[in-house]
Coordinates of C-alpha atoms in Angstrom, one line a residue:
Chain A
X487 CA 32.4 5.7 -74.0
X488 CA 30.2 7.2 -71.5
X489 CA 27.7 10.5 -72.4
X490 CA 27.1 13.0 -70.0
X491 CA 24.8 15.9 -72.0
X492 CA 24.0 18.6 -70.3
X493 CA 21.0 21.3 -71.9
X494 CA 21.2 24.8 -72.3
X495 CA 24.7 24.8 -74.2
X496 CA 23.7 28.6 -74.2
X497 CA 21.3 30.2 -72.6
X498 CA 21.2 34.4 -72.8
X499 CA 18.5 36.3 -69.8
X500 CA 17.3 39.7 -68.5
X501 CA 18.7 40.0 -64.7
X502 CA 17.0 39.2 -61.9
X503 CA 15.1 35.7 -63.3
X504 CA 16.1 32.3 -62.8
X505 CA 17.6 30.2 -64.4
X506 CA 18.0 25.7 -64.8
X507 CA 20.4 24.2 -66.4
X508 CA 20.4 20.1 -66.6
X509 CA 22.6 17.5 -66.2
X510 CA 21.7 14.1 -67.8
X511 CA 24.0 10.9 -68.0
X512 CA 22.1 9.0 -70.9
X513 CA 23.4 5.4 -71.0
X514 CA 24.4 5.2 -66.8
X515 CA 23.3 5.9 -63.9
X516 CA 25.1 8.2 -61.8
X517 CA 24.8 8.5 -58.0
X518 CA 26.9 11.9 -57.6
X519 CA 27.3 14.4 -59.6
X520 CA 29.6 18.1 -59.9
X521 CA 29.3 21.0 -60.8
X522 CA 31.6 23.2 -62.1
X523 CA 31.6 27.0 -62.9
X524 CA 34.5 28.6 -65.4
X525 CA 35.3 32.0 -65.8
X526 CA 37.2 33.2 -69.3
X527 CA 40.5 31.8 -69.4
X528 CA 40.6 30.1 -66.3
X529 CA 40.3 27.2 -64.2
X530 CA 37.2 24.6 -63.3
X531 CA 36.0 25.6 -59.7
X532 CA 34.0 22.6 -58.5
X533 CA 30.7 24.2 -56.9
X534 CA 28.2 22.4 -55.4
X535 CA 28.4 17.8 -55.6
X536 CA 25.3 16.8 -55.9
X537 CA 23.6 13.4 -54.5
X538 CA 20.7 12.0 -55.6
X539 CA 18.2 12.3 -52.9
X540 CA 20.4 13.9 -50.3
X541 CA 21.2 17.7 -49.9
X542 CA 23.9 19.4 -52.3
X543 CA 27.6 19.5 -50.4
X544 CA 28.5 23.4 -51.6
X545 CA 32.1 24.4 -51.9
X546 CA 33.4 27.7 -49.7
X547 CA 31.7 30.9 -51.3
X548 CA 29.3 29.0 -53.0
X549 CA 25.6 30.2 -52.4
X550 CA 23.5 27.4 -51.8
X551 CA 20.2 29.7 -51.8
X552 CA 21.4 31.9 -55.2
X553 CA 22.7 28.2 -57.2
X554 CA 20.4 25.5 -56.1
X555 CA 20.7 21.6 -57.1
X556 CA 18.4 18.9 -57.1
X557 CA 19.6 15.4 -58.2
X558 CA 16.4 13.9 -57.6
X559 CA 16.9 10.6 -60.1
X560 CA 20.2 8.6 -60.9
X561 CA 20.2 10.4 -64.7
X562 CA 19.4 14.0 -63.8
X563 CA 20.8 16.3 -61.2
X564 CA 19.8 20.1 -61.9
X565 CA 21.4 23.8 -61.6
X566 CA 18.8 27.2 -61.3
X567 CA 20.3 29.8 -60.6
X568 CA 18.1 32.5 -59.2
X569 CA 17.3 35.7 -59.3
X570 CA 20.8 36.3 -62.3
X571 CA 22.6 38.9 -62.1
X572 CA 25.6 40.1 -64.7
X573 CA 28.0 38.3 -62.7
X574 CA 26.4 35.4 -62.8
X575 CA 27.9 35.3 -67.0
X576 CA 29.7 32.1 -66.4
X577 CA 30.2 28.6 -67.9
X578 CA 28.7 25.7 -66.0
X579 CA 29.4 23.0 -67.0
X580 CA 28.6 19.1 -64.3
X581 CA 30.3 16.6 -64.2
X582 CA 28.7 13.0 -63.5
X583 CA 31.1 9.4 -61.8
X584 CA 30.4 6.0 -62.7
X585 CA 30.3 3.8 -60.4
X586 CA 31.3 4.4 -56.8
X587 CA 34.9 4.6 -55.6
X588 CA 37.2 5.8 -57.3
X589 CA 35.1 5.7 -61.1
X590 CA 35.6 7.3 -64.1
X591 CA 33.8 11.0 -63.9
X592 CA 32.1 12.3 -67.1
X593 CA 32.1 15.6 -68.2
X594 CA 28.8 18.4 -69.7
X595 CA 29.6 20.0 -73.0
X596 CA 28.7 23.2 -70.7
X597 CA 26.2 25.6 -70.5
X598 CA 27.4 29.7 -71.7
X599 CA 24.9 31.5 -69.3
X600 CA 24.6 34.8 -70.6
X601 CA 23.0 37.6 -68.7
X602 CA 22.3 40.6 -69.5
Chain B
X828 CA 49.5 29.1 -53.1
X829 CA 46.7 26.8 -55.3
X830 CA 46.5 23.4 -54.8
X831 CA 47.5 22.6 -58.5
X832 CA 50.4 25.3 -60.6
X833 CA 50.1 24.8 -64.6
X834 CA 51.7 27.3 -67.1
X835 CA 48.2 29.1 -69.0
X836 CA 50.5 29.4 -71.8
X837 CA 50.2 30.5 -74.9
X838 CA 52.5 27.3 -76.2
X839 CA 52.5 27.2 -80.1
X840 CA 54.7 24.9 -82.1
X841 CA 55.4 23.6 -85.3
X842 CA 53.2 20.7 -86.1
X843 CA 55.4 16.9 -85.0
X844 CA 56.8 19.0 -82.5
X845 CA 56.7 16.9 -78.9
X846 CA 54.4 19.0 -76.7
X847 CA 55.9 19.3 -73.0
X848 CA 52.9 20.6 -70.3
X849 CA 54.0 20.2 -66.3
X850 CA 51.2 21.0 -64.1
X851 CA 52.7 21.3 -59.7
X852 CA 50.9 20.4 -57.1
X853 CA 51.5 21.1 -53.6
X854 CA 48.4 18.0 -51.6
X855 CA 50.2 14.6 -51.0
X856 CA 47.8 13.6 -49.8
X857 CA 46.7 13.1 -54.0
X858 CA 46.5 10.1 -55.3
X859 CA 45.4 10.1 -59.0
X860 CA 46.2 12.4 -61.6
X861 CA 43.7 13.6 -64.8
X862 CA 45.6 15.0 -68.4
X863 CA 42.2 17.1 -69.5
X864 CA 41.2 18.4 -73.3
X865 CA 39.5 20.7 -74.0
X866 CA 38.2 22.9 -77.0
X867 CA 36.8 26.2 -77.2
X868 CA 33.3 26.6 -75.7
X869 CA 32.8 23.0 -74.3
X870 CA 32.9 21.0 -71.6
X871 CA 36.5 18.4 -70.8
X872 CA 37.1 15.1 -72.3
X873 CA 39.1 12.8 -70.4
X874 CA 42.7 11.9 -72.2
X875 CA 45.0 10.5 -69.6
X876 CA 44.3 8.8 -65.9
X877 CA 47.5 8.1 -63.5
X878 CA 47.0 6.6 -60.1
X879 CA 50.1 7.4 -58.0
X880 CA 53.9 7.6 -59.4
X881 CA 54.2 6.1 -63.0
X882 CA 53.8 6.3 -67.0
X883 CA 51.0 5.4 -69.0
X884 CA 51.2 5.7 -73.2
X885 CA 48.9 5.6 -75.2
X886 CA 49.3 6.3 -78.5
X887 CA 50.8 9.4 -78.8
X888 CA 50.5 10.6 -75.3
X889 CA 52.5 10.3 -72.3
X890 CA 51.6 10.8 -68.8
X891 CA 53.7 11.1 -66.2
X892 CA 53.1 11.2 -62.6
X893 CA 56.4 11.8 -60.3
X894 CA 55.3 11.7 -56.5
X895 CA 58.3 13.0 -54.9
X896 CA 58.8 16.2 -56.8
X897 CA 55.4 16.3 -56.6
X898 CA 55.7 17.4 -60.6
X899 CA 53.0 15.8 -63.5
X900 CA 53.7 15.7 -66.8
X901 CA 51.9 15.0 -70.4
X902 CA 54.2 14.6 -73.4
X903 CA 52.1 14.9 -76.8
X904 CA 54.4 13.1 -80.0
X905 CA 54.4 14.2 -83.5
X906 CA 51.6 16.9 -82.9
X907 CA 48.9 17.6 -84.6
X908 CA 47.1 20.8 -85.5
X909 CA 43.9 19.3 -84.8
X910 CA 45.6 19.2 -80.4
X911 CA 45.2 22.7 -80.7
X912 CA 42.9 23.1 -77.2
X913 CA 43.0 23.7 -73.3
X914 CA 45.4 21.0 -71.4
X915 CA 44.2 20.1 -67.8
X916 CA 45.7 18.9 -65.2
X917 CA 44.0 17.8 -62.0
X918 CA 44.2 15.9 -59.2
X919 CA 42.1 14.4 -56.6
X920 CA 42.5 12.1 -53.2
X921 CA 40.5 9.1 -54.6
X922 CA 36.6 8.8 -52.5
X923 CA 34.8 11.7 -53.3
X924 CA 35.9 12.2 -56.2
X925 CA 37.2 16.1 -56.1
X926 CA 39.0 16.8 -59.2
X927 CA 41.1 19.9 -58.1
X928 CA 42.4 21.7 -61.5
X929 CA 45.1 23.5 -62.6
X930 CA 44.3 26.6 -64.8
X931 CA 44.9 24.5 -68.0
X932 CA 47.5 25.1 -70.6
X933 CA 46.6 26.6 -73.6
X934 CA 48.1 24.8 -77.0
X935 CA 48.1 26.0 -80.1
X936 CA 49.9 23.4 -83.3
X937 CA 50.8 25.2 -86.3
X938 CA 51.1 24.5 -89.9

């Protein structure tokens, strides 16, 4: 099946620094990618929808200036957590849609961010 | 009220048991229903994908959707220790594929 690669899988940073997480679709083109956040023992919460070549659509309550999303190509979307704080520590997961319409979604392995 | 409700468990069963995992939803516009399996510290992987009402079987897994009662089920036959994971139900209306997830049910299959 299709593969979505996320990098880094784990990152620890100091408070106030910025962290970039990459999401790549390895064997298909993804016009749409999604970024989710998951707290321990909780479900995935959609943060934003990333469309290639256009601005991301953020869910209510998600700060777009804090969580910068760039989808510069059909195989790469990035999430940058700017001026990270301990409360931003979480598991961030991307997914990519294969094809258009009701194309299947494939998830990355996730990136665990710890802000000290 | 959450759009998709799921009992978080944990659910513990002996090896070989039949497992029943369930979700309810409130949005009548949901047309597509999925079950994902998530191992600890990993991303979710798609198990079953169902459109509208009905049953779908794949090996030991059976997904069931009853739109009249807004009820989604996943059955696992002959459960194995390797089935131990968190199972997430999800639904969406179509088009943009914006998934709404349940909280996930933690399953442990014991030897």
